[in-house]
Short mmCIF file of C-alpha atoms in Angstrom, two decimals:
data_model
loop_
_atom_site.label_atom_id
_atom_site.label_comp_id
_atom_site.label_asym_id
_atom_site.label_seq_id
_atom_site.Cartn_x
_atom_site.Cartn_y
_atom_site.Cartn_z
CA UNK E 1 23.59 -40.99 25.33
CA UNK E 2 20.21 -41.64 23.75
CA UNK E 3 19.14 -39.04 21.30
CA UNK E 4 15.74 -37.33 21.93
CA UNK E 5 12.99 -38.11 19.59
CA UNK E 6 11.66 -35.20 17.38
CA UNK E 7 8.53 -34.83 19.36
CA UNK E 8 10.47 -34.55 22.56
CA UNK E 9 12.76 -31.85 21.08
CA UNK E 10 9.63 -29.95 20.10
CA UNK E 11 8.08 -30.24 23.50
CA UNK E 12 11.24 -29.10 25.22
CA UNK E 13 11.48 -26.07 22.95
CA UNK E 14 7.83 -25.17 23.62
CA UNK E 15 8.20 -25.49 27.32
CA UNK E 16 11.17 -23.15 27.47
CA UNK E 17 9.97 -19.99 29.16
CA UNK E 18 10.21 -16.82 26.93
CA UNK E 19 12.57 -14.04 27.72
CA UNK E 20 10.76 -11.77 30.19
CA UNK E 21 10.23 -8.28 29.01
CA UNK E 22 8.19 -5.67 31.04
CA UNK E 23 5.08 -4.52 29.30
CA UNK E 24 4.60 -1.39 31.30
CA UNK E 25 6.82 0.96 33.25
CA UNK E 26 5.26 0.33 36.73
CA UNK E 27 7.58 3.02 38.23
CA UNK E 28 5.98 5.79 36.16
CA UNK E 29 2.49 4.41 36.20
CA UNK E 30 0.09 6.23 38.73
CA UNK E 31 -2.50 3.75 40.13
CA UNK E 32 -5.95 5.17 40.78
CA UNK E 33 -6.79 5.17 44.52
CA UNK E 34 -9.82 3.02 44.30
CA UNK E 35 -7.68 0.35 42.45
CA UNK E 36 -4.85 0.64 44.85
CA UNK E 37 -7.20 -0.05 47.79
CA UNK E 38 -8.13 -3.49 46.38
CA UNK E 39 -4.82 -4.97 47.48
CA UNK E 40 -3.32 -4.21 50.99
CA UNK E 41 0.28 -3.03 51.04
CA UNK E 42 1.51 -5.94 53.12
CA UNK E 43 0.14 -8.44 50.49
CA UNK E 44 1.67 -6.35 47.73
CA UNK E 45 4.99 -6.40 49.32
CA UNK E 46 4.81 -10.04 50.36
CA UNK E 47 4.47 -11.21 46.74
CA UNK E 48 6.09 -8.32 45.03
CA UNK E 49 3.00 -7.24 43.05
CA UNK E 50 0.89 -4.18 42.48
CA UNK E 51 -2.51 -3.59 40.94
CA UNK E 52 -2.40 -1.57 37.62
CA UNK E 53 -6.01 -0.97 36.75
CA UNK E 54 -9.50 -2.61 36.80
CA UNK E 55 -11.60 -3.11 33.68
CA UNK E 56 -15.01 -4.31 34.71
CA UNK E 57 -14.58 -7.60 36.54
CA UNK E 58 -10.99 -7.95 35.44
CA UNK E 59 -8.03 -6.84 37.58
CA UNK E 60 -4.65 -6.25 35.94
CA UNK E 61 -1.66 -6.81 38.22
CA UNK E 62 1.99 -6.30 37.66
CA UNK E 63 4.10 -9.04 39.27
CA UNK E 64 7.79 -10.01 39.54
CA UNK E 65 6.75 -13.60 38.93
CA UNK E 66 3.45 -13.83 36.96
CA UNK E 67 3.48 -17.65 37.16
CA UNK E 68 3.25 -17.57 41.12
CA UNK E 69 -0.10 -19.30 41.52
CA UNK E 70 -0.10 -18.70 45.30
CA UNK E 71 0.26 -14.98 44.85
CA UNK E 72 -2.50 -14.87 42.28
CA UNK E 73 -4.79 -16.88 44.53
CA UNK E 74 -4.02 -14.50 47.42
CA UNK E 75 -5.14 -11.64 45.31
CA UNK E 76 -8.26 -13.34 44.43
CA UNK E 77 -9.18 -13.84 48.03
CA UNK E 78 -8.28 -10.35 49.09
CA UNK E 79 -10.02 -8.53 46.18
CA UNK E 80 -13.06 -11.08 45.61
CA UNK E 81 -12.20 -10.74 41.85
CA UNK E 82 -11.79 -14.00 40.13
CA UNK E 83 -10.26 -12.76 36.82
CA UNK E 84 -6.79 -11.70 37.48
CA UNK E 85 -4.43 -10.89 34.64
CA UNK E 86 -0.82 -10.90 35.65
CA UNK E 87 1.91 -9.11 33.71
CA UNK E 88 5.59 -9.13 34.23
CA UNK E 89 7.64 -6.35 35.70
CA UNK E 90 11.20 -6.39 37.30
CA UNK E 91 11.10 -6.94 40.99
CA UNK E 92 12.94 -3.91 41.80
CA UNK E 93 10.47 -1.77 39.74
CA UNK E 94 7.50 -3.44 41.41
CA UNK E 95 8.93 -2.66 44.98
CA UNK E 96 9.70 1.02 43.88
CA UNK E 97 6.15 1.31 42.53
CA UNK E 98 4.77 -0.06 45.75
CA UNK E 99 6.66 2.53 47.85
CA UNK E 100 5.62 5.32 45.59
CA UNK E 101 1.91 4.49 45.25
CA UNK E 102 1.06 3.10 48.56
CA UNK E 103 3.24 5.86 50.12
CA UNK E 104 0.97 8.59 48.40
CA UNK E 105 -2.13 6.73 49.65
CA UNK E 106 -0.75 6.49 53.23
CA UNK E 107 0.29 10.02 53.15
CA UNK E 108 -3.25 11.18 52.20
CA UNK E 109 -4.68 9.05 55.02
CA UNK E 110 -2.22 10.39 57.41
CA UNK E 111 -2.95 14.02 56.34
CA UNK E 112 -6.65 13.50 56.54
CA UNK E 113 -6.37 11.98 60.07
CA UNK E 114 -4.22 15.00 61.15
CA UNK E 115 -6.55 17.44 59.76
CA UNK E 116 -9.57 15.84 61.57
CA UNK E 117 -7.57 15.65 64.81
CA UNK E 118 -6.68 19.35 64.64
CA UNK E 119 -10.28 20.27 63.90
CA UNK E 120 -11.63 18.16 66.73
CA UNK E 121 -9.05 19.67 69.16
CA UNK E 122 -10.06 23.11 68.18
CA UNK E 123 -13.76 22.19 68.36
CA UNK E 124 -14.47 23.79 65.08
CA UNK E 125 -18.05 23.46 63.71
CA UNK E 126 -18.59 22.89 60.00
CA UNK E 127 -20.79 25.92 59.59
CA UNK E 128 -20.77 29.49 60.83
CA UNK E 129 -17.05 29.79 61.19
CA UNK E 130 -15.51 33.23 61.47
CA UNK E 131 -13.13 34.58 59.03
CA UNK E 132 -10.41 34.46 61.81
CA UNK E 133 -11.15 30.85 62.59
CA UNK E 134 -11.12 29.98 58.88
CA UNK E 135 -7.68 31.54 58.36
CA UNK E 136 -6.29 29.64 61.41
CA UNK E 137 -7.62 26.39 59.98
CA UNK E 138 -6.25 27.09 56.58
CA UNK E 139 -2.75 27.76 57.91
CA UNK E 140 -2.55 24.59 59.93
CA UNK E 141 0.20 22.31 58.63
CA UNK E 142 -2.07 19.17 57.94
CA UNK E 143 -4.36 21.53 55.68
CA UNK E 144 -1.30 22.84 53.88
CA UNK E 145 -0.07 19.26 53.32
CA UNK E 146 -3.48 18.08 51.98
CA UNK E 147 -3.65 20.99 49.43
CA UNK E 148 -0.09 20.47 48.41
CA UNK E 149 -0.80 16.65 47.92
CA UNK E 150 -3.77 17.62 45.62
CA UNK E 151 -1.36 19.54 43.36
CA UNK E 152 1.28 16.84 43.42
CA UNK E 153 -1.09 14.12 42.49
CA UNK E 154 -2.58 16.23 39.62
CA UNK E 155 0.89 17.12 38.21
CA UNK E 156 2.13 13.52 38.34
CA UNK E 157 -1.20 12.46 36.42
CA UNK E 158 -0.52 15.09 33.77
CA UNK E 159 -3.73 16.96 34.51
CA UNK E 160 -4.46 20.39 33.26
CA UNK E 161 -7.16 21.44 35.65
CA UNK E 162 -8.27 20.73 39.29
CA UNK E 163 -11.95 21.18 40.20
CA UNK E 164 -12.84 21.64 43.93
CA UNK E 165 -16.69 21.21 43.96
CA UNK E 166 -18.81 21.45 47.00
CA UNK E 167 -21.83 19.29 47.09
CA UNK E 168 -24.57 19.02 49.77
CA UNK E 169 -22.83 16.38 51.80
CA UNK E 170 -19.25 16.06 50.47
CA UNK E 171 -16.38 18.05 48.84
CA UNK E 172 -15.60 16.47 45.46
CA UNK E 173 -12.15 16.82 43.62
CA UNK E 174 -12.13 16.18 39.90
CA UNK E 175 -9.15 16.60 37.61
CA UNK E 176 -9.14 17.11 33.80
CA UNK E 177 -6.75 14.87 31.84
CA UNK E 178 -6.41 15.12 28.09
CA UNK E 179 -9.63 17.17 28.14
CA UNK E 180 -11.77 14.83 30.15
CA UNK E 181 -12.73 15.12 33.81
CA UNK E 182 -11.96 12.24 36.26
CA UNK E 183 -13.03 12.01 39.92
CA UNK E 184 -9.89 11.84 42.16
CA UNK E 185 -10.99 12.39 45.82
CA UNK E 186 -14.16 12.76 47.80
CA UNK E 187 -13.75 14.58 51.16
CA UNK E 188 -16.18 15.02 54.14
CA UNK E 189 -18.04 18.28 54.02
CA UNK E 190 -16.39 19.68 57.17
CA UNK E 191 -13.06 19.91 55.45
CA UNK E 192 -14.51 22.25 52.77
CA UNK E 193 -13.97 25.62 54.43
CA UNK E 194 -10.28 24.91 55.47
CA UNK E 195 -9.28 23.56 51.95
CA UNK E 196 -10.95 26.35 50.12
CA UNK E 197 -9.59 29.02 52.43
CA UNK E 198 -6.05 27.55 52.09
CA UNK E 199 -6.18 27.78 48.34
CA UNK E 200 -7.67 31.33 48.31
CA UNK E 201 -4.91 32.50 50.86
CA UNK E 202 -2.21 30.87 48.68
CA UNK E 203 -3.69 32.63 45.58
CA UNK E 204 -3.82 36.06 47.19
CA UNK E 205 -7.72 36.06 47.28
CA UNK E 206 -10.09 37.57 49.94
CA UNK E 207 -11.21 34.59 52.08
CA UNK E 208 -14.04 36.75 53.68
CA UNK E 209 -15.62 37.40 50.27
CA UNK E 210 -17.77 34.51 49.32
CA UNK E 211 -20.57 36.24 47.43
CA UNK E 212 -18.63 37.31 44.48
CA UNK E 213 -16.34 35.49 41.97
CA UNK E 214 -12.57 35.99 42.45
CA UNK E 215 -9.40 35.31 40.46
CA UNK E 216 -5.88 34.52 41.86
CA UNK E 217 -2.60 32.99 41.11
CA UNK E 218 -0.11 30.56 42.75
CA UNK E 219 3.40 29.82 41.81
CA UNK E 220 5.54 27.01 43.30
CA UNK E 221 8.42 24.68 42.34
CA UNK E 222 8.07 20.88 42.28
CA UNK E 223 10.87 18.67 41.44
CA UNK E 224 12.71 21.36 39.46
CA UNK E 225 9.55 22.28 37.58
CA UNK E 226 8.05 25.66 37.83
CA UNK E 227 4.21 25.42 38.15
CA UNK E 228 1.88 28.34 37.66
CA UNK E 229 -1.71 27.89 38.93
CA UNK E 230 -4.46 30.09 37.77
CA UNK E 231 -7.31 30.10 40.40
CA UNK E 232 -10.97 31.01 39.92
CA UNK E 233 -13.70 30.87 42.54
CA UNK E 234 -17.56 30.97 41.74
CA UNK E 235 -20.23 30.99 44.44
CA UNK E 236 -22.56 28.11 44.00
CA UNK E 237 -25.60 26.54 45.84
CA UNK E 238 -23.49 24.53 48.34
CA UNK E 239 -20.39 26.66 48.60
CA UNK E 240 -17.48 28.21 46.60
CA UNK E 241 -16.43 26.20 43.55
CA UNK E 242 -12.74 26.45 42.87
CA UNK E 243 -11.19 25.67 39.37
CA UNK E 244 -7.33 25.69 39.10
CA UNK E 245 -5.61 25.73 35.68
CA UNK E 246 -2.06 24.05 36.03
CA UNK E 247 0.63 25.45 33.82
CA UNK E 248 3.78 23.41 33.76
CA UNK E 249 6.39 25.59 32.03
CA UNK E 250 8.70 22.71 31.42
CA UNK E 251 6.23 20.94 29.13
CA UNK E 252 4.91 23.87 27.04
CA UNK E 253 5.68 23.73 23.22
CA UNK E 254 6.94 27.15 22.40
CA UNK E 255 7.97 26.30 18.81
CA UNK E 256 5.77 26.17 15.78
CA UNK E 257 7.18 22.70 14.78
CA UNK E 258 5.76 21.14 17.93
CA UNK E 259 2.20 22.42 17.37
CA UNK E 260 1.25 19.66 14.92
CA UNK E 261 0.49 22.03 12.02
CA UNK E 262 0.17 20.44 8.60
CA UNK E 263 3.08 21.70 6.38
CA UNK E 264 0.91 24.02 4.21
CA UNK E 265 -0.61 25.74 7.32
CA UNK E 266 2.71 25.90 9.02
CA UNK E 267 4.17 27.66 6.10
CA UNK E 268 1.33 30.20 5.76
CA UNK E 269 1.33 30.89 9.49
CA UNK E 270 5.06 31.42 9.53
CA UNK E 271 4.78 33.92 6.76
CA UNK E 272 2.02 35.84 8.52
CA UNK E 273 3.88 36.25 11.94
CA UNK E 274 6.77 37.78 9.87
CA UNK E 275 4.59 40.31 8.23
CA UNK E 276 5.64 43.98 9.03
CA UNK E 277 2.19 45.02 10.00
CA UNK E 278 -1.48 43.84 10.35
CA UNK E 279 -3.54 41.74 12.84
CA UNK E 280 -3.15 37.97 13.05
CA UNK E 281 -5.94 36.33 15.10
CA UNK E 282 -6.00 32.81 16.72
CA UNK E 283 -9.48 31.65 17.43
CA UNK E 284 -11.15 28.69 19.26
CA UNK E 285 -12.90 27.88 22.56
CA UNK E 286 -11.40 28.17 26.07
CA UNK E 287 -8.59 25.58 26.56
CA UNK E 288 -8.02 25.02 22.83
CA UNK E 289 -4.31 26.12 23.10
CA UNK E 290 -4.67 29.65 21.55
CA UNK E 291 -2.14 31.24 24.02
CA UNK E 292 0.36 28.44 23.48
CA UNK E 293 0.08 29.08 19.63
CA UNK E 294 0.82 32.80 20.07
CA UNK E 295 3.71 32.16 22.40
CA UNK E 296 5.19 29.75 19.79
CA UNK E 297 4.68 32.50 17.13
CA UNK E 298 6.36 35.19 19.30
CA UNK E 299 9.25 32.81 20.27
CA UNK E 300 9.77 32.08 16.46
CA UNK E 301 10.16 35.84 15.61
CA UNK E 302 11.79 36.96 18.94
CA UNK E 303 15.00 38.77 18.06
CA UNK E 304 17.38 41.21 19.69
CA UNK E 305 16.51 43.65 16.95
CA UNK E 306 12.73 43.68 17.66
CA UNK E 307 10.74 45.25 20.50
CA UNK E 308 8.02 42.82 21.37
CA UNK E 309 5.52 43.86 23.98
CA UNK E 310 2.48 41.97 25.44
CA UNK E 311 -0.65 42.63 27.43
CA UNK E 312 -2.11 39.50 28.91
CA UNK E 313 -4.62 38.09 31.46
CA UNK E 314 -2.69 36.21 32.91
CA UNK E 315 0.94 36.00 31.86
CA UNK E 316 1.27 32.17 31.38
CA UNK E 317 4.87 31.78 30.35
CA UNK E 318 7.82 34.05 30.57
CA UNK E 319 9.72 34.73 27.31
CA UNK E 320 13.19 36.22 27.16
CA UNK E 321 13.59 39.71 25.69
CA UNK E 322 9.73 40.20 25.54
CA UNK E 323 8.14 42.87 27.77
CA UNK E 324 5.01 41.22 29.22
CA UNK E 325 2.30 43.13 30.99
CA UNK E 326 -0.36 41.61 33.34
CA UNK E 327 -3.78 43.49 33.18
CA UNK E 328 -5.19 44.69 36.39
CA UNK E 329 -8.77 46.05 36.14
CA UNK E 330 -8.67 47.10 39.89
CA UNK E 331 -6.20 49.85 39.09
CA UNK E 332 -7.57 50.64 35.51
CA UNK E 333 -5.08 48.53 33.59
CA UNK E 334 -7.25 46.81 30.97
CA UNK E 335 -6.50 45.40 27.54
CA UNK E 336 -7.51 48.67 26.03
CA UNK E 337 -5.54 50.92 28.41
CA UNK E 338 -2.62 48.62 28.31
CA UNK E 339 -2.65 48.53 24.50
CA UNK E 340 -2.63 52.41 24.44
CA UNK E 341 0.40 52.51 26.67
CA UNK E 342 2.22 49.96 24.66
CA UNK E 343 1.88 52.17 21.58
CA UNK E 344 4.05 54.79 23.37
CA UNK E 345 6.83 52.07 23.90
CA UNK E 346 7.96 52.09 20.30
CA UNK E 347 7.02 48.42 19.74
CA UNK E 348 7.47 46.32 16.63
CA UNK E 349 5.14 43.43 17.60
CA UNK E 350 2.22 43.58 19.99
CA UNK E 351 0.52 40.64 21.51
CA UNK E 352 -2.96 41.31 23.09
CA UNK E 353 -4.23 38.31 25.12
CA UNK E 354 -7.82 38.68 23.87
CA UNK E 355 -9.88 41.09 22.06
CA UNK E 356 -13.04 41.28 24.10
CA UNK E 357 -14.66 44.59 23.27
CA UNK E 358 -14.97 47.26 20.61
CA UNK E 359 -12.59 49.63 22.34
CA UNK E 360 -9.64 47.05 22.45
CA UNK E 361 -10.53 46.01 18.76
CA UNK E 362 -10.33 49.65 17.57
CA UNK E 363 -7.01 50.28 19.32
CA UNK E 364 -5.61 47.07 17.79
CA UNK E 365 -6.69 48.08 14.34
CA UNK E 366 -5.23 51.52 14.79
CA UNK E 367 -1.82 49.90 15.84
CA UNK E 368 -1.97 47.58 12.74
CA UNK E 369 -2.72 50.52 10.42
CA UNK E 370 0.24 52.50 11.86
CA UNK E 371 2.85 49.88 11.10
CA UNK E 372 2.72 47.36 13.85
CA UNK E 373 2.14 43.56 13.80
CA UNK E 374 -0.49 42.70 16.41
CA UNK E 375 -1.34 39.17 17.53
CA UNK E 376 -4.43 38.33 19.57
CA UNK E 377 -7.21 35.79 20.17
CA UNK E 378 -11.02 35.68 19.65
CA UNK E 379 -13.63 33.20 20.76
CA UNK E 380 -15.10 32.06 17.52
CA UNK E 381 -16.22 28.60 16.00
CA UNK E 382 -14.09 28.93 12.87
CA UNK E 383 -11.62 31.28 11.05
CA UNK E 384 -14.25 33.10 8.93
CA UNK E 385 -16.34 33.61 12.13
CA UNK E 386 -13.62 36.10 13.39
CA UNK E 387 -14.71 38.55 10.67
CA UNK E 388 -18.40 38.31 11.76
CA UNK E 389 -17.38 38.61 15.44
CA UNK E 390 -15.49 41.90 14.81
CA UNK E 391 -18.40 43.24 12.92
CA UNK E 392 -20.79 42.39 15.85
CA UNK E 393 -18.51 44.42 18.04
CA UNK E 394 -19.22 47.40 15.83
CA UNK E 395 -16.04 47.56 13.70
CA UNK E 396 -16.48 48.93 10.18
CA UNK E 397 -15.97 46.33 7.47
CA UNK E 398 -13.41 48.56 5.65
CA UNK E 399 -11.32 48.56 8.76
CA UNK E 400 -11.46 44.82 9.21
CA UNK E 401 -10.54 44.26 5.60
CA UNK E 402 -7.57 46.65 5.85
CA UNK E 403 -6.13 45.49 9.17
CA UNK E 404 -6.69 41.69 9.36
CA UNK E 405 -4.08 39.63 7.49
CA UNK E 406 -5.03 36.18 8.69
CA UNK E 407 -6.94 34.08 11.17
CA UNK E 408 -5.94 30.71 12.49
CA UNK E 409 -8.75 28.65 14.12
CA UNK E 410 -7.74 25.55 16.16
CA UNK E 411 -9.07 22.70 18.29
CA UNK E 412 -7.50 20.03 20.43
CA UNK E 413 -8.21 16.36 19.97
CA UNK E 414 -6.93 13.44 21.97
CA UNK E 415 -4.32 11.25 20.44
CA UNK E 416 -4.54 7.37 20.14
CA UNK E 417 -2.34 5.41 22.63
CA UNK E 418 0.42 3.88 20.49
CA UNK E 419 0.60 0.85 22.44
CA UNK E 420 -2.90 -0.40 21.84
CA UNK E 421 -3.62 1.24 18.45
CA UNK E 422 -5.53 -1.09 16.03
CA UNK E 423 -7.26 -0.75 12.75
CA UNK E 424 -10.86 0.44 12.84
CA UNK E 425 -13.44 0.11 10.11
CA UNK E 426 -16.10 2.78 10.50
CA UNK E 427 -19.71 2.12 9.35
CA UNK E 428 -20.39 2.87 5.69
CA UNK E 429 -23.01 5.32 6.62
CA UNK E 430 -20.60 7.42 8.61
CA UNK E 431 -18.10 7.48 5.79
CA UNK E 432 -20.76 8.63 3.50
CA UNK E 433 -21.86 11.50 5.82
CA UNK E 434 -18.21 12.60 6.12
CA UNK E 435 -18.04 12.59 2.25
CA UNK E 436 -15.33 9.77 2.28
CA UNK E 437 -16.20 7.66 -0.70
CA UNK E 438 -13.30 5.34 -0.47
CA UNK E 439 -14.33 2.57 1.89
CA UNK E 440 -10.83 1.18 1.87
CA UNK E 441 -9.48 4.12 3.77
CA UNK E 442 -7.86 2.89 6.93
CA UNK E 443 -8.65 4.51 10.33
CA UNK E 444 -7.50 3.54 13.80
CA UNK E 445 -8.62 3.51 17.43
CA UNK E 446 -7.23 2.52 20.76
CA UNK E 447 -8.16 -0.83 22.36
CA UNK E 448 -7.31 0.16 25.88
CA UNK E 449 -4.13 -1.16 27.67
CA UNK E 450 -1.92 -0.62 30.61
CA UNK E 451 -0.10 2.34 29.24
CA UNK E 452 -3.23 4.44 28.79
CA UNK E 453 -5.08 3.12 31.97
CA UNK E 454 -7.73 1.74 29.55
CA UNK E 455 -8.48 5.19 28.31
CA UNK E 456 -7.43 4.52 24.78
CA UNK E 457 -5.84 7.97 24.43
CA UNK E 458 -2.62 9.56 25.67
CA UNK E 459 -2.08 13.33 25.25
CA UNK E 460 -3.61 15.71 22.80
CA UNK E 461 -2.73 17.37 19.54
CA UNK E 462 -4.09 20.40 17.59
CA UNK E 463 -6.01 20.65 14.39
CA UNK E 464 -5.88 23.98 12.48
CA UNK E 465 -7.79 25.95 9.94
CA UNK E 466 -5.97 28.99 8.35
CA UNK E 467 -7.72 31.91 6.64
CA UNK E 468 -5.38 34.17 4.74
CA UNK E 469 -7.07 37.38 3.67
CA UNK E 470 -6.44 37.51 0.00
CA UNK E 471 -7.49 40.57 -2.24
CA UNK E 472 -10.69 38.78 -3.21
CA UNK E 473 -11.67 38.04 0.41
CA UNK E 474 -10.77 41.65 1.36
CA UNK E 475 -13.13 42.98 -1.26
CA UNK E 476 -15.86 40.54 0.09
CA UNK E 477 -15.41 41.89 3.63
CA UNK E 478 -15.63 45.47 2.63
CA UNK E 479 -18.74 44.72 0.60
CA UNK E 480 -20.37 43.12 3.72
CA UNK E 481 -20.77 39.68 1.99
CA UNK E 482 -22.18 37.12 4.41
CA UNK E 483 -19.94 34.61 6.08
CA UNK E 484 -21.05 31.68 3.96
CA UNK E 485 -19.85 33.41 0.82
CA UNK E 486 -16.49 34.35 2.32
CA UNK E 487 -15.98 30.71 3.61
CA UNK E 488 -16.84 29.56 0.11
CA UNK E 489 -14.23 31.71 -1.36
CA UNK E 490 -11.64 30.65 1.13
CA UNK E 491 -12.36 27.05 0.30
CA UNK E 492 -11.99 27.78 -3.31
CA UNK E 493 -8.66 29.37 -2.67
CA UNK E 494 -7.47 26.12 -0.97
CA UNK E 495 -8.33 26.69 2.78
CA UNK E 496 -8.29 23.43 4.72
CA UNK E 497 -11.10 23.24 7.15
CA UNK E 498 -10.94 22.16 10.84
CA UNK E 499 -12.86 19.08 9.73
CA UNK E 500 -10.53 18.24 6.90
CA UNK E 501 -7.45 18.75 9.07
CA UNK E 502 -8.92 16.39 11.74
CA UNK E 503 -9.83 13.72 9.12
CA UNK E 504 -6.18 13.88 7.82
CA UNK E 505 -4.86 13.14 11.25
CA UNK E 506 -7.44 10.37 11.62
CA UNK E 507 -6.28 8.78 8.52
CA UNK E 508 -2.56 9.05 9.81
CA UNK E 509 -3.55 7.21 12.94
CA UNK E 510 -2.95 10.18 15.17
CA UNK E 511 -6.47 10.59 16.49
CA UNK E 512 -9.90 8.82 15.94
CA UNK E 513 -12.93 9.79 13.85
CA UNK E 514 -14.98 10.11 17.08
CA UNK E 515 -12.47 12.76 18.40
CA UNK E 516 -12.75 14.73 15.11
CA UNK E 517 -16.48 14.64 15.13
CA UNK E 518 -16.56 15.98 18.65
CA UNK E 519 -14.21 18.83 18.01
CA UNK E 520 -15.56 20.05 14.62
CA UNK E 521 -18.90 21.10 13.16
#
């Protein structure tokens, strides 16, 4: 047998196909409806392929055989897109993804067809429907399926909110994922009344009342997950705008270790929640995770020997051993009245969902001064701003300095996708503005890949700023010193600001400089 020449050996090794490894889990990947519509299901099934996402004029496709030129040409002809980037995925995974994604699309089409058919048979007009007719439409099976499908799609996409937005000619559905809104569906205007009525009925709201804002709540189980939905309606120019906050109890982090606090802040916060008395506040904008942090704190100190009572709006997560109360202004149960009643329940720890007014603040301070630990939230830009906010409510500085033991401010920032993270070199001017003199400091950003649907981010984490009320700061509050001087003293004593905490996570490659700049002052 003639021995191969060296160049022939090299060529044979080079031509050997590499071991195939899937680059993306196509079974878990949810394809956007507009991308899925580019390739018909019969074509996808014939060649065992499925579109993943579109980036400009480039279409990324998962295929059981990425070298199948005939399949790629068929995709080009069908989509009119020349740049097709194939990636390998096991055939059984591709077929499962086809069934799942096209099944969802077909289900939506079937539901919409059934809804339209029912409405045509009933002869329902888009406008001027009576309350009785709206209720009939809302309770029809196709409408129920349509609303349930909206929930299912949002939960599968890990969305935190669903926005049902009436426009002049259409009904738009947008969902918030990782803090950013994305358009999911656009329905015909004549479906608006039935969809909104169905949601309001499920949430226990009055479908006849369209002139005033309303709040409601929906609870349901999905694939062994218990989902709570907070529903809010608001009258707008073209109809009632509905926003639904999705709370998946199976994914909430109710331990301090999972909140992303830096060790020094974690240690300080842990000491504060174990204090025998005083008020500990968590501040930040709506949707910044304040309630989750309070739940994690309560779960940490929860013990059979302690009586922990809460008054909340709403009760987001159930905690064992803790007595939780939902406020109900319609019957006179407010934060203030609920807090008064709690003080007669012999509590050790009290959580007040939010301090909104002077009355609630005064009762909370009274509770703290009589030997109770009170946890609550405020809407302020930073930790020191909580002191100014309480003063603006009319609380005397000496009461604030005596009762408050600490304030934790927090924000949420998106985390970089680990599969496409790469080194990023910021402009020198930006580093100088941020006070970073070392130009060799390494930062990161996402490039965009299949795992993150070209969004560059997956998930969010929190950044924190902890103000501990020291004797010096206590004296400054009592003396009515301005917020700027209190902040300067806190920094002198070692407080880490939100900006500094964000920059530290940016250096660690957890988030980007852009996210930190958006979230902090």
